[in-house]
mmCIF file with all atom_site columns, C-alpha atoms in Angstrom:
data_model
loop_
_atom_site.group_PDB
_atom_site.id
_atom_site.type_symbol
_atom_site.label_atom_id
_atom_site.label_alt_id
_atom_site.label_comp_id
_atom_site.label_asym_id
_atom_site.label_entity_id
_atom_site.label_seq_id
_atom_site.pdbx_PDB_ins_code
_atom_site.Cartn_x
_atom_site.Cartn_y
_atom_site.Cartn_z
_atom_site.occupancy
_atom_site.B_iso_or_equiv
_atom_site.pdbx_formal_charge
_atom_site.auth_seq_id
_atom_site.auth_comp_id
_atom_site.auth_asym_id
_atom_site.auth_atom_id
_atom_site.pdbx_PDB_model_num
ATOM 1  C CA . UNK A 1 1  ? -69.926 121.000 2.809  1.00 0.00 ? 1  UNK A CA 1
ATOM 2  C CA . UNK A 1 2  ? -68.197 119.134 5.548  1.00 0.00 ? 2  UNK A CA 1
ATOM 3  C CA . UNK A 1 3  ? -70.608 118.127 8.294  1.00 0.00 ? 3  UNK A CA 1
ATOM 4  C CA . UNK A 1 4  ? -68.989 116.909 11.454 1.00 0.00 ? 4  UNK A CA 1
ATOM 5  C CA . UNK A 1 5  ? -70.953 114.897 13.933 1.00 0.00 ? 5  UNK A CA 1
ATOM 6  C CA . UNK A 1 6  ? -71.149 116.417 17.410 1.00 0.00 ? 6  UNK A CA 1
ATOM 7  C CA . UNK A 1 7  ? -68.928 114.568 19.830 1.00 0.00 ? 7  UNK A CA 1
ATOM 8  C CA . UNK A 1 8  ? -71.130 112.751 22.274 1.00 0.00 ? 8  UNK A CA 1
ATOM 9  C CA . UNK A 1 9  ? -70.186 112.702 25.922 1.00 0.00 ? 9  UNK A CA 1
ATOM 10 C CA . UNK A 1 10 ? -71.231 110.487 28.786 1.00 0.00 ? 10 UNK A CA 1
ATOM 11 C CA . UNK A 1 11 ? -71.488 111.665 32.393 1.00 0.00 ? 11 UNK A CA 1
ATOM 12 C CA . UNK A 1 12 ? -69.317 109.603 34.767 1.00 0.00 ? 12 UNK A CA 1
ATOM 13 C CA . UNK A 1 13 ? -68.970 109.373 38.514 1.00 0.00 ? 13 UNK A CA 1
ATOM 14 C CA . UNK A 1 14 ? -65.751 107.705 39.630 1.00 0.00 ? 14 UNK A CA 1
ATOM 15 C CA . UNK A 1 15 ? -65.144 106.368 43.122 1.00 0.00 ? 15 UNK A CA 1
ATOM 16 C CA . UNK A 1 16 ? -61.926 104.724 44.146 1.00 0.00 ? 16 UNK A CA 1
ATOM 17 C CA . UNK A 1 17 ? -60.012 103.057 46.935 1.00 0.00 ? 17 UNK A CA 1
ATOM 18 C CA . UNK A 1 18 ? -56.264 103.121 46.392 1.00 0.00 ? 18 UNK A CA 1
ATOM 19 C CA . UNK A 1 19 ? -54.248 101.577 49.191 1.00 0.00 ? 19 UNK A CA 1
ATOM 20 C CA . UNK A 1 20 ? -50.771 103.041 48.712 1.00 0.00 ? 20 UNK A CA 1
ATOM 21 C CA . UNK A 1 21 ? -50.014 106.785 49.032 1.00 0.00 ? 21 UNK A CA 1
ATOM 22 C CA . UNK A 1 22 ? -47.726 107.058 45.958 1.00 0.00 ? 22 UNK A CA 1
ATOM 23 C CA . UNK A 1 23 ? -50.259 105.316 43.720 1.00 0.00 ? 23 UNK A CA 1
ATOM 24 C CA . UNK A 1 24 ? -53.030 107.445 45.225 1.00 0.00 ? 24 UNK A CA 1
ATOM 25 C CA . UNK A 1 25 ? -51.164 110.677 44.414 1.00 0.00 ? 25 UNK A CA 1
ATOM 26 C CA . UNK A 1 26 ? -50.598 109.553 40.817 1.00 0.00 ? 26 UNK A CA 1
ATOM 27 C CA . UNK A 1 27 ? -54.230 108.489 40.432 1.00 0.00 ? 27 UNK A CA 1
ATOM 28 C CA . UNK A 1 28 ? -55.486 111.824 41.809 1.00 0.00 ? 28 UNK A CA 1
ATOM 29 C CA . UNK A 1 29 ? -53.303 113.725 39.343 1.00 0.00 ? 29 UNK A CA 1
ATOM 30 C CA . UNK A 1 30 ? -54.671 111.577 36.509 1.00 0.00 ? 30 UNK A CA 1
ATOM 31 C CA . UNK A 1 31 ? -58.321 111.983 37.558 1.00 0.00 ? 31 UNK A CA 1
ATOM 32 C CA . UNK A 1 32 ? -57.891 115.765 37.779 1.00 0.00 ? 32 UNK A CA 1
ATOM 33 C CA . UNK A 1 33 ? -56.838 115.876 34.106 1.00 0.00 ? 33 UNK A CA 1
ATOM 34 C CA . UNK A 1 34 ? -60.215 114.497 33.042 1.00 0.00 ? 34 UNK A CA 1
ATOM 35 C CA . UNK A 1 35 ? -62.834 115.044 35.757 1.00 0.00 ? 35 UNK A CA 1
ATOM 36 C CA . UNK A 1 36 ? -63.941 117.366 38.582 1.00 0.00 ? 36 UNK A CA 1
ATOM 37 C CA . UNK A 1 37 ? -63.141 116.508 42.163 1.00 0.00 ? 37 UNK A CA 1
ATOM 38 C CA . UNK A 1 38 ? -66.284 116.338 44.330 1.00 0.00 ? 38 UNK A CA 1
ATOM 39 C CA . UNK A 1 39 ? -64.986 114.890 47.578 1.00 0.00 ? 39 UNK A CA 1
ATOM 40 C CA . UNK A 1 40 ? -62.502 112.399 48.967 1.00 0.00 ? 40 UNK A CA 1
ATOM 41 C CA . UNK A 1 41 ? -62.368 109.384 46.660 1.00 0.00 ? 41 UNK A CA 1
ATOM 42 C CA . UNK A 1 42 ? -64.916 110.781 44.179 1.00 0.00 ? 42 UNK A CA 1
ATOM 43 C CA . UNK A 1 43 ? -64.769 112.599 40.851 1.00 0.00 ? 43 UNK A CA 1
ATOM 44 C CA . UNK A 1 44 ? -67.433 113.420 38.251 1.00 0.00 ? 44 UNK A CA 1
ATOM 45 C CA . UNK A 1 45 ? -67.508 114.756 34.737 1.00 0.00 ? 45 UNK A CA 1
ATOM 46 C CA . UNK A 1 46 ? -68.550 114.402 31.122 1.00 0.00 ? 46 UNK A CA 1
ATOM 47 C CA . UNK A 1 47 ? -66.120 112.515 28.902 1.00 0.00 ? 47 UNK A CA 1
ATOM 48 C CA . UNK A 1 48 ? -65.980 111.492 25.283 1.00 0.00 ? 48 UNK A CA 1
ATOM 49 C CA . UNK A 1 49 ? -65.363 107.816 24.541 1.00 0.00 ? 49 UNK A CA 1
ATOM 50 C CA . UNK A 1 50 ? -61.723 108.673 23.725 1.00 0.00 ? 50 UNK A CA 1
ATOM 51 C CA . UNK A 1 51 ? -61.234 110.604 26.984 1.00 0.00 ? 51 UNK A CA 1
ATOM 52 C CA . UNK A 1 52 ? -62.751 107.767 28.997 1.00 0.00 ? 52 UNK A CA 1
ATOM 53 C CA . UNK A 1 53 ? -60.492 105.216 27.292 1.00 0.00 ? 53 UNK A CA 1
ATOM 54 C CA . UNK A 1 54 ? -57.432 107.420 27.889 1.00 0.00 ? 54 UNK A CA 1
ATOM 55 C CA . UNK A 1 55 ? -58.352 107.829 31.567 1.00 0.00 ? 55 UNK A CA 1
ATOM 56 C CA . UNK A 1 56 ? -58.795 104.069 32.017 1.00 0.00 ? 56 UNK A CA 1
ATOM 57 C CA . UNK A 1 57 ? -55.512 103.351 30.212 1.00 0.00 ? 57 UNK A CA 1
ATOM 58 C CA . UNK A 1 58 ? -53.633 105.793 32.442 1.00 0.00 ? 58 UNK A CA 1
ATOM 59 C CA . UNK A 1 59 ? -55.209 104.415 35.618 1.00 0.00 ? 59 UNK A CA 1
ATOM 60 C CA . UNK A 1 60 ? -54.372 100.833 34.640 1.00 0.00 ? 60 UNK A CA 1
ATOM 61 C CA . UNK A 1 61 ? -50.695 101.835 34.545 1.00 0.00 ? 61 UNK A CA 1
ATOM 62 C CA . UNK A 1 62 ? -50.973 103.229 38.108 1.00 0.00 ? 62 UNK A CA 1
ATOM 63 C CA . UNK A 1 63 ? -53.224 101.021 40.185 1.00 0.00 ? 63 UNK A CA 1
ATOM 64 C CA . UNK A 1 64 ? -52.499 97.600  41.610 1.00 0.00 ? 64 UNK A CA 1
ATOM 65 C CA . UNK A 1 65 ? -55.421 95.465  40.414 1.00 0.00 ? 65 UNK A CA 1
ATOM 66 C CA . UNK A 1 66 ? -54.866 93.083  43.349 1.00 0.00 ? 66 UNK A CA 1
ATOM 67 C CA . UNK A 1 67 ? -55.203 95.819  46.000 1.00 0.00 ? 67 UNK A CA 1
ATOM 68 C CA . UNK A 1 68 ? -56.923 98.899  44.522 1.00 0.00 ? 68 UNK A CA 1
ATOM 69 C CA . UNK A 1 69 ? -60.416 99.543  43.197 1.00 0.00 ? 69 UNK A CA 1
ATOM 70 C CA . UNK A 1 70 ? -61.865 102.101 40.768 1.00 0.00 ? 70 UNK A CA 1
ATOM 71 C CA . UNK A 1 71 ? -65.594 102.094 39.983 1.00 0.00 ? 71 UNK A CA 1
ATOM 72 C CA . UNK A 1 72 ? -67.221 104.166 37.248 1.00 0.00 ? 72 UNK A CA 1
ATOM 73 C CA . UNK A 1 73 ? -70.955 104.888 37.233 1.00 0.00 ? 73 UNK A CA 1
ATOM 74 C CA . UNK A 1 74 ? -72.310 106.428 34.052 1.00 0.00 ? 74 UNK A CA 1
ATOM 75 C CA . UNK A 1 75 ? -75.392 108.015 32.516 1.00 0.00 ? 75 UNK A CA 1
ATOM 76 C CA . UNK A 1 76 ? -75.977 109.260 28.995 1.00 0.00 ? 76 UNK A CA 1
ATOM 77 C CA . UNK A 1 77 ? -77.001 112.667 30.333 1.00 0.00 ? 77 UNK A CA 1
ATOM 78 C CA . UNK A 1 78 ? -76.112 114.338 33.613 1.00 0.00 ? 78 UNK A CA 1
ATOM 79 C CA . UNK A 1 79 ? -79.648 115.692 34.001 1.00 0.00 ? 79 UNK A CA 1
ATOM 80 C CA . UNK A 1 80 ? -80.912 112.141 34.581 1.00 0.00 ? 80 UNK A CA 1
ATOM 81 C CA . UNK A 1 81 ? -78.987 111.862 37.844 1.00 0.00 ? 81 UNK A CA 1
ATOM 82 C CA . UNK A 1 82 ? -80.343 113.369 41.038 1.00 0.00 ? 82 UNK A CA 1
ATOM 83 C CA . UNK A 1 83 ? -78.000 114.550 43.732 1.00 0.00 ? 83 UNK A CA 1
ATOM 84 C CA . UNK A 1 84 ? -78.807 114.990 47.418 1.00 0.00 ? 84 UNK A CA 1
ATOM 85 C CA . UNK A 1 85 ? -76.181 116.237 49.837 1.00 0.00 ? 85 UNK A CA 1
ATOM 86 C CA . UNK A 1 86 ? -76.264 115.839 53.587 1.00 0.00 ? 86 UNK A CA 1
ATOM 87 C CA . UNK A 1 87 ? -73.731 118.066 55.299 1.00 0.00 ? 87 UNK A CA 1
ATOM 88 C CA . UNK A 1 88 ? -71.279 120.274 53.456 1.00 0.00 ? 88 UNK A CA 1
ATOM 89 C CA . UNK A 1 89 ? -70.721 120.217 49.715 1.00 0.00 ? 89 UNK A CA 1
ATOM 90 C CA . UNK A 1 90 ? -66.977 119.937 49.243 1.00 0.00 ? 90 UNK A CA 1
ATOM 91 C CA . UNK A 1 91 ? -66.880 121.152 45.650 1.00 0.00 ? 91 UNK A CA 1
ATOM 92 C CA . UNK A 1 92 ? -69.455 123.295 43.882 1.00 0.00 ? 92 UNK A CA 1
ATOM 93 C CA . UNK A 1 93 ? -67.889 123.300 40.386 1.00 0.00 ? 93 UNK A CA 1
ATOM 94 C CA . UNK A 1 94 ? -70.302 120.832 38.814 1.00 0.00 ? 94 UNK A CA 1
ATOM 95 C CA . UNK A 1 95 ? -73.953 121.847 38.634 1.00 0.00 ? 95 UNK A CA 1
ATOM 96 C CA . UNK A 1 96 ? -76.747 119.330 38.384 1.00 0.00 ? 96 UNK A CA 1
ATOM 97 C CA . UNK A 1 97 ? -79.923 120.289 36.545 1.00 0.00 ? 97 UNK A CA 1
#
């Protein structure tokens, strides 16, 4: 019998500040391949270690490390993160437990 280990995923929240419109457009396209958009300059989603590495590699080819910033927050399980919204929720795709 071939037992495969379940692929573990980590929940990430990404926030970014990209100063140039062309780089911003490329970064947005890249983020959308891997994560869910939640509002301006913020994405969230569960990624495997490979997906996270691929996302970082792609972003490093796009951003200017002297001018742009990307921050990733992470938790082993999404249910350990609380979420409070004041005002409108811009994207309701991701559900928190």
